[in-house]
Short mmCIF file of C-alpha atoms in Angstrom, two decimals:
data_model
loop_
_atom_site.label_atom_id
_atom_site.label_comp_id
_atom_site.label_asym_id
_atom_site.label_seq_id
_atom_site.Cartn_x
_atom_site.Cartn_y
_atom_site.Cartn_z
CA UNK A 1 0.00 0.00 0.00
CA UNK A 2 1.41 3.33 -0.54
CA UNK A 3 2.62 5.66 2.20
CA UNK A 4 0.36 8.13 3.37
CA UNK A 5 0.95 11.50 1.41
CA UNK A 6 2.10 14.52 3.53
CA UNK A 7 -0.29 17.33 1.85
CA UNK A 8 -3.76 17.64 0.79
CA UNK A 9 -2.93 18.90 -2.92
CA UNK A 10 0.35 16.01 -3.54
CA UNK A 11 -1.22 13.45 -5.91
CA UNK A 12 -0.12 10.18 -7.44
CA UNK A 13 2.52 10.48 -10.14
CA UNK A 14 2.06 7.85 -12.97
CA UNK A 15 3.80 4.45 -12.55
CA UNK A 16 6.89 3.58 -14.55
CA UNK A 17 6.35 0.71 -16.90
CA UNK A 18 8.03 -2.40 -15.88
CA UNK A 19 11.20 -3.22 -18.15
CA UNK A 20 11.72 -6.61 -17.57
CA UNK A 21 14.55 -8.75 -19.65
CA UNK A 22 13.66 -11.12 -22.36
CA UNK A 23 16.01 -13.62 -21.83
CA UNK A 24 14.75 -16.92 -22.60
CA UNK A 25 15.72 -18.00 -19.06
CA UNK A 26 15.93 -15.91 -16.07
CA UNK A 27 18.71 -18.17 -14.63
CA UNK A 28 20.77 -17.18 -17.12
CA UNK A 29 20.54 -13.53 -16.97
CA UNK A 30 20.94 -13.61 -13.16
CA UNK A 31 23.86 -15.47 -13.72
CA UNK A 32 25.35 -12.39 -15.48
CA UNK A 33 25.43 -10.49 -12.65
CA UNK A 34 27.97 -12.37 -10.67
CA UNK A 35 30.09 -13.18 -13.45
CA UNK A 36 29.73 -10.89 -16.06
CA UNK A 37 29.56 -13.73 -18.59
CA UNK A 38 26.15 -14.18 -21.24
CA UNK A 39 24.20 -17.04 -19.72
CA UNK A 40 25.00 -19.79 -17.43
CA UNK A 41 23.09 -22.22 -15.00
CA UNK A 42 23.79 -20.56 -12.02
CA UNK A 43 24.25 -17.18 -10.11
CA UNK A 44 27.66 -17.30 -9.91
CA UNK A 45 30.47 -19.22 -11.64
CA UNK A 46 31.84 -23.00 -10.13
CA UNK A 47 34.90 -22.37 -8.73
CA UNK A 48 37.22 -24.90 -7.30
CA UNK A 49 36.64 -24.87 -3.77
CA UNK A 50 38.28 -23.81 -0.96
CA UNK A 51 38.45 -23.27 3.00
CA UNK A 52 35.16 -20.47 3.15
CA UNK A 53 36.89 -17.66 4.66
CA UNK A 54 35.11 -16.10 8.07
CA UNK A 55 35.79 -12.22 7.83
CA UNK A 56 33.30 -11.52 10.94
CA UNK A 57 34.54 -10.77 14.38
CA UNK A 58 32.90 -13.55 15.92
CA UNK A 59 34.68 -15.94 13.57
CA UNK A 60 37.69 -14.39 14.22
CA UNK A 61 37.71 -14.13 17.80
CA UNK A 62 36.43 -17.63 18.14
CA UNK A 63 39.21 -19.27 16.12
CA UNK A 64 41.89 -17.29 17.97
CA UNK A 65 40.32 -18.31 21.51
CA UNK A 66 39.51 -22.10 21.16
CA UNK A 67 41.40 -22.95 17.72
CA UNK A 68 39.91 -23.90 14.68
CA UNK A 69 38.19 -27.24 15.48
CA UNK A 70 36.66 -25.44 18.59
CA UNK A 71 35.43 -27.64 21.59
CA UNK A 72 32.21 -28.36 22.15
CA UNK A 73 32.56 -27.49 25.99
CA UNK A 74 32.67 -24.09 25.10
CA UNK A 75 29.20 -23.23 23.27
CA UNK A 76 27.70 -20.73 25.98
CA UNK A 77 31.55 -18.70 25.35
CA UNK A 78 30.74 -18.75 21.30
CA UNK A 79 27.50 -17.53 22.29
CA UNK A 80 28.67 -14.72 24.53
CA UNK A 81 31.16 -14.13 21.48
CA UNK A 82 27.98 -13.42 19.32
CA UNK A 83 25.84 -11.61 21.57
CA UNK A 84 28.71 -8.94 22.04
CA UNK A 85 29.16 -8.69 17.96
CA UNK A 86 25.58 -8.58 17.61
CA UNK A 87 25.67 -5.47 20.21
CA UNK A 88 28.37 -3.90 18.49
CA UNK A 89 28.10 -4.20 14.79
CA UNK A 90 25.25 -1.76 14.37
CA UNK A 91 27.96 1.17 15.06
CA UNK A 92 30.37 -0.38 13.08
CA UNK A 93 28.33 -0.06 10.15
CA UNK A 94 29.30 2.18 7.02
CA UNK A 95 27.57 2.75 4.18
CA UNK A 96 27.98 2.31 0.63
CA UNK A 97 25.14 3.34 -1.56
CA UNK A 98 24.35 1.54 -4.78
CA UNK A 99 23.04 3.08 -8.12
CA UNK A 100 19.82 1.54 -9.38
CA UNK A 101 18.97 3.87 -12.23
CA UNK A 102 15.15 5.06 -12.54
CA UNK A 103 14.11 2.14 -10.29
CA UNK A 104 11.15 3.40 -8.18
CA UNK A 105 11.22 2.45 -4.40
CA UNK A 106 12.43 -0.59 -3.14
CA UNK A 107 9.69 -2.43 -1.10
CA UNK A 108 11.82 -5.97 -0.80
CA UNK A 109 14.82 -7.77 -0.59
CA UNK A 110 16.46 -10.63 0.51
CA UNK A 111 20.02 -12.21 0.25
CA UNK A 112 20.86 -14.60 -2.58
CA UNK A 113 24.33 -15.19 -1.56
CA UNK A 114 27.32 -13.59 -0.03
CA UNK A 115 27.00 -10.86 -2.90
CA UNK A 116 23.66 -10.97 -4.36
CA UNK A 117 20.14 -9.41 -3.02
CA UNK A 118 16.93 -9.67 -4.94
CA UNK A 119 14.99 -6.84 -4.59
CA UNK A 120 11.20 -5.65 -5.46
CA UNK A 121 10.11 -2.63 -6.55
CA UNK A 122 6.91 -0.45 -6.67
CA UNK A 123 7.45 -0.46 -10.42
CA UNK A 124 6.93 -3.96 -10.48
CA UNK A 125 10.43 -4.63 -11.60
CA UNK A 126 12.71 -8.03 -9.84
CA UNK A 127 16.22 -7.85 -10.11
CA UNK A 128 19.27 -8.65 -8.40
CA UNK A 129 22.34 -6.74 -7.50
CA UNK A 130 25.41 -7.39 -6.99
CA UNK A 131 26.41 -5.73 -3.98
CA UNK A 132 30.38 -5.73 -4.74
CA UNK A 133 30.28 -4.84 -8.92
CA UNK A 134 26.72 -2.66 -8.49
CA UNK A 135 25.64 -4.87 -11.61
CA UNK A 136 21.94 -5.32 -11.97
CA UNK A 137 19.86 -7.96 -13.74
CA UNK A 138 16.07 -7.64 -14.24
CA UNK A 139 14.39 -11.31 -13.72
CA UNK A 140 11.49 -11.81 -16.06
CA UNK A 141 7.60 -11.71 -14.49
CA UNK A 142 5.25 -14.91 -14.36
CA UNK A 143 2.23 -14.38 -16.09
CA UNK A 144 -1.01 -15.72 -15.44
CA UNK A 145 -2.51 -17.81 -17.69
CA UNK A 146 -6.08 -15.94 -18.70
CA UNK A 147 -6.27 -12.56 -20.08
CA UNK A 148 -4.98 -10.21 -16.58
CA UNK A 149 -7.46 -8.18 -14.92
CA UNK A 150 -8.68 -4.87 -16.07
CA UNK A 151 -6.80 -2.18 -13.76
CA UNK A 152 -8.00 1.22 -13.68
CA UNK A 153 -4.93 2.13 -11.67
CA UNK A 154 -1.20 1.26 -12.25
CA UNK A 155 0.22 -1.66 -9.93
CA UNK A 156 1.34 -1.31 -6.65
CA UNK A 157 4.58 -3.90 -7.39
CA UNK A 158 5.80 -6.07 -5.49
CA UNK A 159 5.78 -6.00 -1.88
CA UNK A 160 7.01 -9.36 -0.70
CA UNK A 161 9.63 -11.65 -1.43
CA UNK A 162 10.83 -14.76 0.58
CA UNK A 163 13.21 -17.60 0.49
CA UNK A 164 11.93 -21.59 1.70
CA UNK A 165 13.77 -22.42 5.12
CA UNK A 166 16.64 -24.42 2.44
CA UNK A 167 16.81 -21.64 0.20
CA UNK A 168 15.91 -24.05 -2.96
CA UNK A 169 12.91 -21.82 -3.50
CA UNK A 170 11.81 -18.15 -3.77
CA UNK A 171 8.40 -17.04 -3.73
CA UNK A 172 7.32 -13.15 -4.83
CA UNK A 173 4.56 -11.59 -6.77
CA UNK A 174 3.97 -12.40 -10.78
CA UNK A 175 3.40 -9.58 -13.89
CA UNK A 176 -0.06 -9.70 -12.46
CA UNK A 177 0.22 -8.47 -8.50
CA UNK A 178 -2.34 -10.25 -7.34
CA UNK A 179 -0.54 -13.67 -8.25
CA UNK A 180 1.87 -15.80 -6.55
CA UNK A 181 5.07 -16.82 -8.39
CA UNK A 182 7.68 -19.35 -7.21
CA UNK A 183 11.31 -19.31 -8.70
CA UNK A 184 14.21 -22.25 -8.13
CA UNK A 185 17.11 -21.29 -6.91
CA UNK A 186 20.04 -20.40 -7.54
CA UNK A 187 19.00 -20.28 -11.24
CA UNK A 188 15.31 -18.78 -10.86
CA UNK A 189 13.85 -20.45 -13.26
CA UNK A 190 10.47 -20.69 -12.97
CA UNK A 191 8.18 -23.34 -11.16
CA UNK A 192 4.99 -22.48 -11.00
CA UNK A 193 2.39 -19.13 -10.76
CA UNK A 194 -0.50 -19.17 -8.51
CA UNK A 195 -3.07 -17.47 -10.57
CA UNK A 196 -5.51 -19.96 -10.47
CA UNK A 197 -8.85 -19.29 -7.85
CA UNK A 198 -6.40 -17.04 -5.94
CA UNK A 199 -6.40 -13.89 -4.60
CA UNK A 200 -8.61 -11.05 -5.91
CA UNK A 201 -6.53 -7.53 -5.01
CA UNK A 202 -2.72 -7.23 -4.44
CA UNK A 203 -0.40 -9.42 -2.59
CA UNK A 204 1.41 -7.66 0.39
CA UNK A 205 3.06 -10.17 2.55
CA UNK A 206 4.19 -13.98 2.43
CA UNK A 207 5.34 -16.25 4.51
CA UNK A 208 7.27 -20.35 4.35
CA UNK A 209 5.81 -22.81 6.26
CA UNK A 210 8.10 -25.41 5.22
CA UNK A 211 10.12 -26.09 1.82
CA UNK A 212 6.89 -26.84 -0.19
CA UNK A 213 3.99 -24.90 2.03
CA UNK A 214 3.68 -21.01 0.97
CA UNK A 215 0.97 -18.12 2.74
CA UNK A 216 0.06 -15.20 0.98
CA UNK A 217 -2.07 -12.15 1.99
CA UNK A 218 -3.54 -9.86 -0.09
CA UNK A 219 -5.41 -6.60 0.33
CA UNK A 220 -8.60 -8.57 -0.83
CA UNK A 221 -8.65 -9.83 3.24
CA UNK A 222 -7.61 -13.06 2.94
CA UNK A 223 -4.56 -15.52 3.61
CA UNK A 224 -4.14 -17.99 1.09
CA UNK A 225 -2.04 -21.55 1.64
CA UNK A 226 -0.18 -22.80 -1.97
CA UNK A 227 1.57 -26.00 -1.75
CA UNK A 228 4.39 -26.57 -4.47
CA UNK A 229 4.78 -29.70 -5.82
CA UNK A 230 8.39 -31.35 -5.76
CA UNK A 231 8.27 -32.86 -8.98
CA UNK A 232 7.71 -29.33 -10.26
CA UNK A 233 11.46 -28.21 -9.24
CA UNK A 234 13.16 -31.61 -9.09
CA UNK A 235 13.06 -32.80 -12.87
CA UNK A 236 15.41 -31.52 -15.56
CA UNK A 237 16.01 -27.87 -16.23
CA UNK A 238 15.74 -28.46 -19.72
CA UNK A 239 12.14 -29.66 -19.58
CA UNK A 240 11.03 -26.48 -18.24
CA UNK A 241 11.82 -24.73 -21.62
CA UNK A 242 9.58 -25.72 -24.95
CA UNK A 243 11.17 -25.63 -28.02
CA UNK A 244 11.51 -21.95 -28.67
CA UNK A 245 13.70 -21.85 -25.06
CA UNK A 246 10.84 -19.42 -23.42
CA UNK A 247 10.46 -21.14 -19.81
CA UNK A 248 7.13 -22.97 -19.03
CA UNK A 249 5.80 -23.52 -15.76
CA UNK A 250 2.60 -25.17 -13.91
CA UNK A 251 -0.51 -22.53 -12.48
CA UNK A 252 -1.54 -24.12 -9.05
CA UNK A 253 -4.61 -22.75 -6.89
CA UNK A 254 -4.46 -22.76 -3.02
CA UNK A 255 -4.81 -25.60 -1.14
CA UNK A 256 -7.13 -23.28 1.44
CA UNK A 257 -8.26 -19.62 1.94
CA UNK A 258 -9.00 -17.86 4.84
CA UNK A 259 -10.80 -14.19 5.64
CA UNK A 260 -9.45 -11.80 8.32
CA UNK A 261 -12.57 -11.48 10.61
CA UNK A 262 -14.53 -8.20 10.05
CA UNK A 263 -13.98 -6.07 12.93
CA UNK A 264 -16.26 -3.96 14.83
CA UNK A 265 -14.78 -1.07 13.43
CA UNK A 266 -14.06 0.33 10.00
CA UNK A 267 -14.84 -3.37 8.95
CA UNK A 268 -13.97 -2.30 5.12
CA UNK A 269 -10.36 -1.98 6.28
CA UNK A 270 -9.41 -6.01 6.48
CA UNK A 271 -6.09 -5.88 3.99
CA UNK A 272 -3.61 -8.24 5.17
CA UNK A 273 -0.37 -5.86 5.53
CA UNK A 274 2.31 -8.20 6.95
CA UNK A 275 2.90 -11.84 7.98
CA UNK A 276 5.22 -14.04 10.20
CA UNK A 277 5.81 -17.63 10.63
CA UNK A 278 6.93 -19.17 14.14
CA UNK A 279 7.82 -22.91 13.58
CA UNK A 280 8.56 -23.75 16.52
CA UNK A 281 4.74 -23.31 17.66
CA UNK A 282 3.62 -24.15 13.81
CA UNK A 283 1.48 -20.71 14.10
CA UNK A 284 0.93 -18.08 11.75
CA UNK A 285 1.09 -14.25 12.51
CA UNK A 286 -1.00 -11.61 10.52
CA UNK A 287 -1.60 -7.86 10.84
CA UNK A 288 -4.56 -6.39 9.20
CA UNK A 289 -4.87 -2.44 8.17
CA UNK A 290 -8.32 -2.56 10.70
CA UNK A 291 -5.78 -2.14 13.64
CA UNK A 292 -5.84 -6.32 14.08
CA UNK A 293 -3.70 -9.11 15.02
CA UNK A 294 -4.54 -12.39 13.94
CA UNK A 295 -3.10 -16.21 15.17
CA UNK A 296 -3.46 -19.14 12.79
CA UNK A 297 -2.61 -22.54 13.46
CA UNK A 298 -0.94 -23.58 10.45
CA UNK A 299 -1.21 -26.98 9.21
CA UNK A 300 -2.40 -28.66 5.90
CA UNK A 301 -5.20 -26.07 6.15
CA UNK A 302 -5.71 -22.60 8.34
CA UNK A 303 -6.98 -22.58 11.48
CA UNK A 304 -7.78 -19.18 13.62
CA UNK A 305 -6.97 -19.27 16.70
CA UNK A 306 -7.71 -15.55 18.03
CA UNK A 307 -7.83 -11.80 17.11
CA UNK A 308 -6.06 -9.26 18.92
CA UNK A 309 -6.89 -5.42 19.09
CA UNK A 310 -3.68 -3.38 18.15
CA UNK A 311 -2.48 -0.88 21.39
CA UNK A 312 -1.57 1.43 18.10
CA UNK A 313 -4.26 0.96 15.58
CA UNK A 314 -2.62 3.31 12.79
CA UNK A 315 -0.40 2.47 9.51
CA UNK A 316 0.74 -1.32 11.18
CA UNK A 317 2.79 -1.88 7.97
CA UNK A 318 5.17 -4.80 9.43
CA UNK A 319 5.60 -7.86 11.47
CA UNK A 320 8.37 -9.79 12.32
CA UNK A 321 8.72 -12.58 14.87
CA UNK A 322 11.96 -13.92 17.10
CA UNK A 323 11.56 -17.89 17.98
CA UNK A 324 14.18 -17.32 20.51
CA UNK A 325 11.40 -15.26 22.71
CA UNK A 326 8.95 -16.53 20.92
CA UNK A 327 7.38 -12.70 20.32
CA UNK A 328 6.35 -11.42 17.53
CA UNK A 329 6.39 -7.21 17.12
CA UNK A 330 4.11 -5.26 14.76
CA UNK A 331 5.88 -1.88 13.41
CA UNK A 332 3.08 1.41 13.34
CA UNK A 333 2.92 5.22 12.73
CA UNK A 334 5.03 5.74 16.20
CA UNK A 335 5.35 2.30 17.91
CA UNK A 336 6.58 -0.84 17.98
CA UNK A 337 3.92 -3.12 19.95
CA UNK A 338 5.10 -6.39 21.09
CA UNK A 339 3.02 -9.79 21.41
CA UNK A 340 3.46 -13.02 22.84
CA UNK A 341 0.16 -14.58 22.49
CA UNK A 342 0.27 -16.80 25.24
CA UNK A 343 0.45 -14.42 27.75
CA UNK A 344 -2.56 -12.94 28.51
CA UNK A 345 -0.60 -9.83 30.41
CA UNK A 346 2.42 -8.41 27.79
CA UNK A 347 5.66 -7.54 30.05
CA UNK A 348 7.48 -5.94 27.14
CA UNK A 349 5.77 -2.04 26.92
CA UNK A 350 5.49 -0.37 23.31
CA UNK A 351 8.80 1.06 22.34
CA UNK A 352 8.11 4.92 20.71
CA UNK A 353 10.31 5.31 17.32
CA UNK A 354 8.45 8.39 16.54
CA UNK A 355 10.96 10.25 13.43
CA UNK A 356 9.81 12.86 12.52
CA UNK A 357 6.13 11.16 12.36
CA UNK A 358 7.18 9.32 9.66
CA UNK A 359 6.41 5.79 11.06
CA UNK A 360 7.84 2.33 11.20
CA UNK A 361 8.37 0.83 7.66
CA UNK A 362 10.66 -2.42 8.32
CA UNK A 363 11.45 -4.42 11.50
CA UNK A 364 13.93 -7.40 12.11
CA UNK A 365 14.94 -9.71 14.89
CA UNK A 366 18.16 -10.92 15.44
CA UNK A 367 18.69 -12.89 19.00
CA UNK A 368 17.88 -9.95 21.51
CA UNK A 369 18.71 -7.02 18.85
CA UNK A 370 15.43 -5.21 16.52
CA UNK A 371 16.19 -3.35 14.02
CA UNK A 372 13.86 -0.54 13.02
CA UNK A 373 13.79 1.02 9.85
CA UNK A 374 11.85 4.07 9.73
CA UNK A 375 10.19 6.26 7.14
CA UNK A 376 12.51 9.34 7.89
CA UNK A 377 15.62 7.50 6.25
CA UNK A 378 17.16 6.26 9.44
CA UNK A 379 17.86 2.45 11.04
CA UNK A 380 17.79 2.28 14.94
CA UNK A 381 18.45 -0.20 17.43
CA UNK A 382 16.25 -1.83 19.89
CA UNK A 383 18.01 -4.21 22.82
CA UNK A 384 14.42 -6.43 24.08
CA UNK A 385 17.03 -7.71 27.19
CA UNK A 386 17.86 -4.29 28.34
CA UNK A 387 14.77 -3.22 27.09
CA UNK A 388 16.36 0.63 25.53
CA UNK A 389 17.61 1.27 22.24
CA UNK A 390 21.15 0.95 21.65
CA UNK A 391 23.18 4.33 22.50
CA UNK A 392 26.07 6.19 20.67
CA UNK A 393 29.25 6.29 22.57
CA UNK A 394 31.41 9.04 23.22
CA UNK A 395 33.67 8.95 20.92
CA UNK A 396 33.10 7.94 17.42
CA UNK A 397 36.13 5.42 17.38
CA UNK A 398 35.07 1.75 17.19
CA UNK A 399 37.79 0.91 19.80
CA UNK A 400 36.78 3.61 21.73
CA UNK A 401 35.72 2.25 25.49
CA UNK A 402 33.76 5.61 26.79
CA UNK A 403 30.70 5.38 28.18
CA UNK A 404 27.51 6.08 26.27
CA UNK A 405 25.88 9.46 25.42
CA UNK A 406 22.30 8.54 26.51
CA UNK A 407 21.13 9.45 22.29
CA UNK A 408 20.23 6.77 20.51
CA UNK A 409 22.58 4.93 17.87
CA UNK A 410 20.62 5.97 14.88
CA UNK A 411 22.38 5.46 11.36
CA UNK A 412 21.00 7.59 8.53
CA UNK A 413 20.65 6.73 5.21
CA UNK A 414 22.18 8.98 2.49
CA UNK A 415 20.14 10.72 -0.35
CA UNK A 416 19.77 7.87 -3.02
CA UNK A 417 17.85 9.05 -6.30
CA UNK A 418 15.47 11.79 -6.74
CA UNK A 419 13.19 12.13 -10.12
CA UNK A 420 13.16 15.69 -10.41
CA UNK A 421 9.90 15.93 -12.83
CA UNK A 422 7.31 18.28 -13.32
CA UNK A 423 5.12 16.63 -10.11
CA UNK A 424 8.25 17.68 -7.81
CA UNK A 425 8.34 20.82 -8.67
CA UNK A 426 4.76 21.52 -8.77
CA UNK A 427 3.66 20.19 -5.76
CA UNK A 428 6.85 20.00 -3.61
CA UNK A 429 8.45 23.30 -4.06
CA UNK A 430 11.78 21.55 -5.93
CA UNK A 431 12.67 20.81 -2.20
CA UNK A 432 16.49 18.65 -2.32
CA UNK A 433 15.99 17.17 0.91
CA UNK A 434 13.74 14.23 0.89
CA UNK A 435 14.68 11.25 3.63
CA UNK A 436 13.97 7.80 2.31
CA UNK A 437 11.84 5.64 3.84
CA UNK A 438 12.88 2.31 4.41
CA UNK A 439 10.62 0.26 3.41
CA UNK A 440 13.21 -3.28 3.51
CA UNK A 441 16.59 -4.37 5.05
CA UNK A 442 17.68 -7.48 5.70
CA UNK A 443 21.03 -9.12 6.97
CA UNK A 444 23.51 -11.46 5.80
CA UNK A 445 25.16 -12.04 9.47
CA UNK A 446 28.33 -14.28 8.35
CA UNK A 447 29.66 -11.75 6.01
CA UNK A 448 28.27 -8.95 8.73
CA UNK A 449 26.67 -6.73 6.29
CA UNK A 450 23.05 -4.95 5.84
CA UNK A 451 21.03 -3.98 2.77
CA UNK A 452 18.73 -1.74 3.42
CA UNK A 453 16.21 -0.34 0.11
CA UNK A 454 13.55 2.25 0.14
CA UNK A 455 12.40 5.57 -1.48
CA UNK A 456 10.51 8.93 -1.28
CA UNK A 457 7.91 8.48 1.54
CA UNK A 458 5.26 10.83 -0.55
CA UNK A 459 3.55 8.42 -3.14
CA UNK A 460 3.90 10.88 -5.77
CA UNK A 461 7.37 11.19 -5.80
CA UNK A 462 9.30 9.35 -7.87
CA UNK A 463 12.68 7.61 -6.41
CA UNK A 464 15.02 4.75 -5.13
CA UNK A 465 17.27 4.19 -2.03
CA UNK A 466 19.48 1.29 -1.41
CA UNK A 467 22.85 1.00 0.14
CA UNK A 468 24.68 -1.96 1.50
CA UNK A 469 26.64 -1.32 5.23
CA UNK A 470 29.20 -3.51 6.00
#
């Protein structure tokens, strides 16, 4: 959904049209941009192998303390060892911003590999960068198999993409936003599009329940369960392609929908904004525009277990959930609620990230550690143990071992790409200054780096963010 415009006269600029690639197989594009070469199975080039090196602190420290075979005596030290370089890599971080041309805002991402993120945009364009060479390569839509919908209104791209708990599979939105479409990885080829009895409005959220068991929720109010078959990614790649080389795959339809309950208030309101898995409990979380949420048992089929009222009812654009505390936390216009549905009393009070009103737009867990990615450009830090947000210290030196300042540790993001049309002049005075929001990040904790993506908060503005901090 877009973000809520900041002015009565700002309007919706027109959408760019998607440019997708088209390369008779996605794999081999993506390939390209990890080895610069013209096609290829795979995302990056074979390589004899080797000892992986560890560049992290933890590795580091660990291998210098108990050797490099370790001891398995010592696994509450390694885990002291990772709680103290989870604590202190968020003000080690430095950024390095990446050029995405006219991309318009990033809404997702997620790590391929030590150098590759696929991203989402509101263009409706998937691609993946390379995070060391900048190189980008579009990966081809899914398209349903009837004529698409009429749309009196461009698409709101794609919102949601997620990797299978192997990372065999990928699962985003298709040409048509309302679909589900499932790539193989690493190639992404193709495997199948759910376009079949589906969803009826725009997909904003999914979530793995296993390797084979996807959930979707769309705007339309409902969760939807898709189940890929095996034998769909487990024959031959070359059967996937007919004899022109254009990739084929199968349409599925869910195995089983479910509605959000209509609410006592604003019960037109029931879009399904954000979802998160626990697997431990086999439950599924859901948030819900209305100010709602929702607890799923998650089996073969859906079963609802209860409905919670929101303590901050507006914009909840984001859930994440930590199986280690075994909460989940719902980001919102100021405030970051946490749940744990089995206590009927919640001990952990709403943390405020009020910036500049701008809202919550992204949220991850990491042990004990949120991270908070806000719609005024900025990432902040959130310790659940100590329950305070991690502070700067007094001097800016990493090695530095002053006390703290009391201000928050809040890393801002730098100015990305502004499309200075005839709308941003018009209605926004030619103002420079425009924070991103931050509408993604994720982590790839190994190589201790963050990719954080994003845009113009005003929907009519025109614009990308992304930057990798390492």
């Amino acid at each position: 959904m877009a973000p809520q415009q900041t002015g009565s006269r700002k309007r919706k600029a027109s959408e760019v049209e998607q440019g997708a690639g088209t390369s008779s197989s996605p794999g081999r594009a993506a390939a390209a941009a990890g080895t610069g070469q013209a096609d290829g199975p795979l995302l990056l080039a074979k390589r004899p192998r080797r000892p992986v090196a560890r560049r992290s602190v933890v590795h580091y420290l660990k291998g210098r303390a108990l050797g490099t075979d370790g001891h398995p005596g010592l696994v509450g030290f390694e885990g002291d060892l990772r709680s103290y370089g989870v604590l202190r890599l968020p003000e080690l971080l430095r950024e390095r911003q990446l050029a995405l041309g006219p991309l318009n805002k990033v809404f997702a991402s997620q790590w391929l590999n030590a150098r590759q993120v696929v991203c989402g945009t509101k263009c409706n364009t998937l691609f993946v960068v390379d995070v060391q060479s900048g190189r980008i390569t579009r990966i081809p839509l899914l398209r349903d198999r009837g004529p698409g919908q009429t749309r009196d209104q461009p698409t709101c791209g794609i919102h949601a993409i997620q990797l299978n708990p192997s990372k065999t599979l990928l699962a985003t939105g298709g040409e048509n936003p309302n679909s589900l479409a499932v790539y193989q990885l690493p190639t992404l080829d193709p495997v199948c599009l759910g376009d079949r009895q589906g969803h009826r409005d725009w997909i904003f959220a999914i979530a793995w329940m296993s390797d084979t068991v996807a959930v979707s929720g769309s705007r339309d109010g409902t969760v939807a369960l898709w189940r890929v078959d095996p034998d769909m990614f487990n024959g031959s790649i070359q059967g996937w392609h007919n004899n022109s080389g254009i990739p084929r795959y199968s349409h599925i339809r869910p195995r089983d929908m479910e509605a959000i309950p209509r609410a006592t208030t604003n019960p037109g309101n029931r879009k399904v904004r954000a979802l998160a898995f626990s697997g431990r409990n086999q439950e599924l979380g859901a948030v819900s525009l209305d100010g709602y949420f929702h607890l799923w048992k998650a089996r073969s089929s859906l079963s609802r277990l209860l409905s919670l009222r929101l303590p901050y009812c507006r914009e909840n654009v984001c859930l994440t959930y930590c199986d280690e505390l075994s909460l989940y936390a719902v980001g919102s216009q100021s405030h970051v609620s946490f749940l744990d549905p089995r206590q009927r009393q919640q001990n952990i009070k709403p943390l405020c990230s009020r910036e500049g009103g701008t809202g919550v737009r992204s949220l991850s867990f990491y042990q004990h550690i949120i991270t908070v990615g806000t719609g005024h450009g900025s990432l902040l830090f959130y310790d659940i143990r100590a329950q305070k947000f991690l502070e700067e210290r007094a001097s800016a030196s990493p090695d530095s071992f002053l006390g703290r300042t009391g201000r928050k540790l809040k890393l801002t993001c730098g100015r990305g790409w502004l499309n200075q049309d005839e709308l941003w002049v018009n209605y926004f005075g030619g103002t420079e200054e425009f924070p991103n929001a931050l509408y993604t990040h994720c982590y790839n904790w190994p190589e201790m780096k963050l990719f954080v993506g994003g845009g113009p908060l005003p929907s009519g503005l025109h614009g990308n963010y992304a930057g990798l901090w390492s």
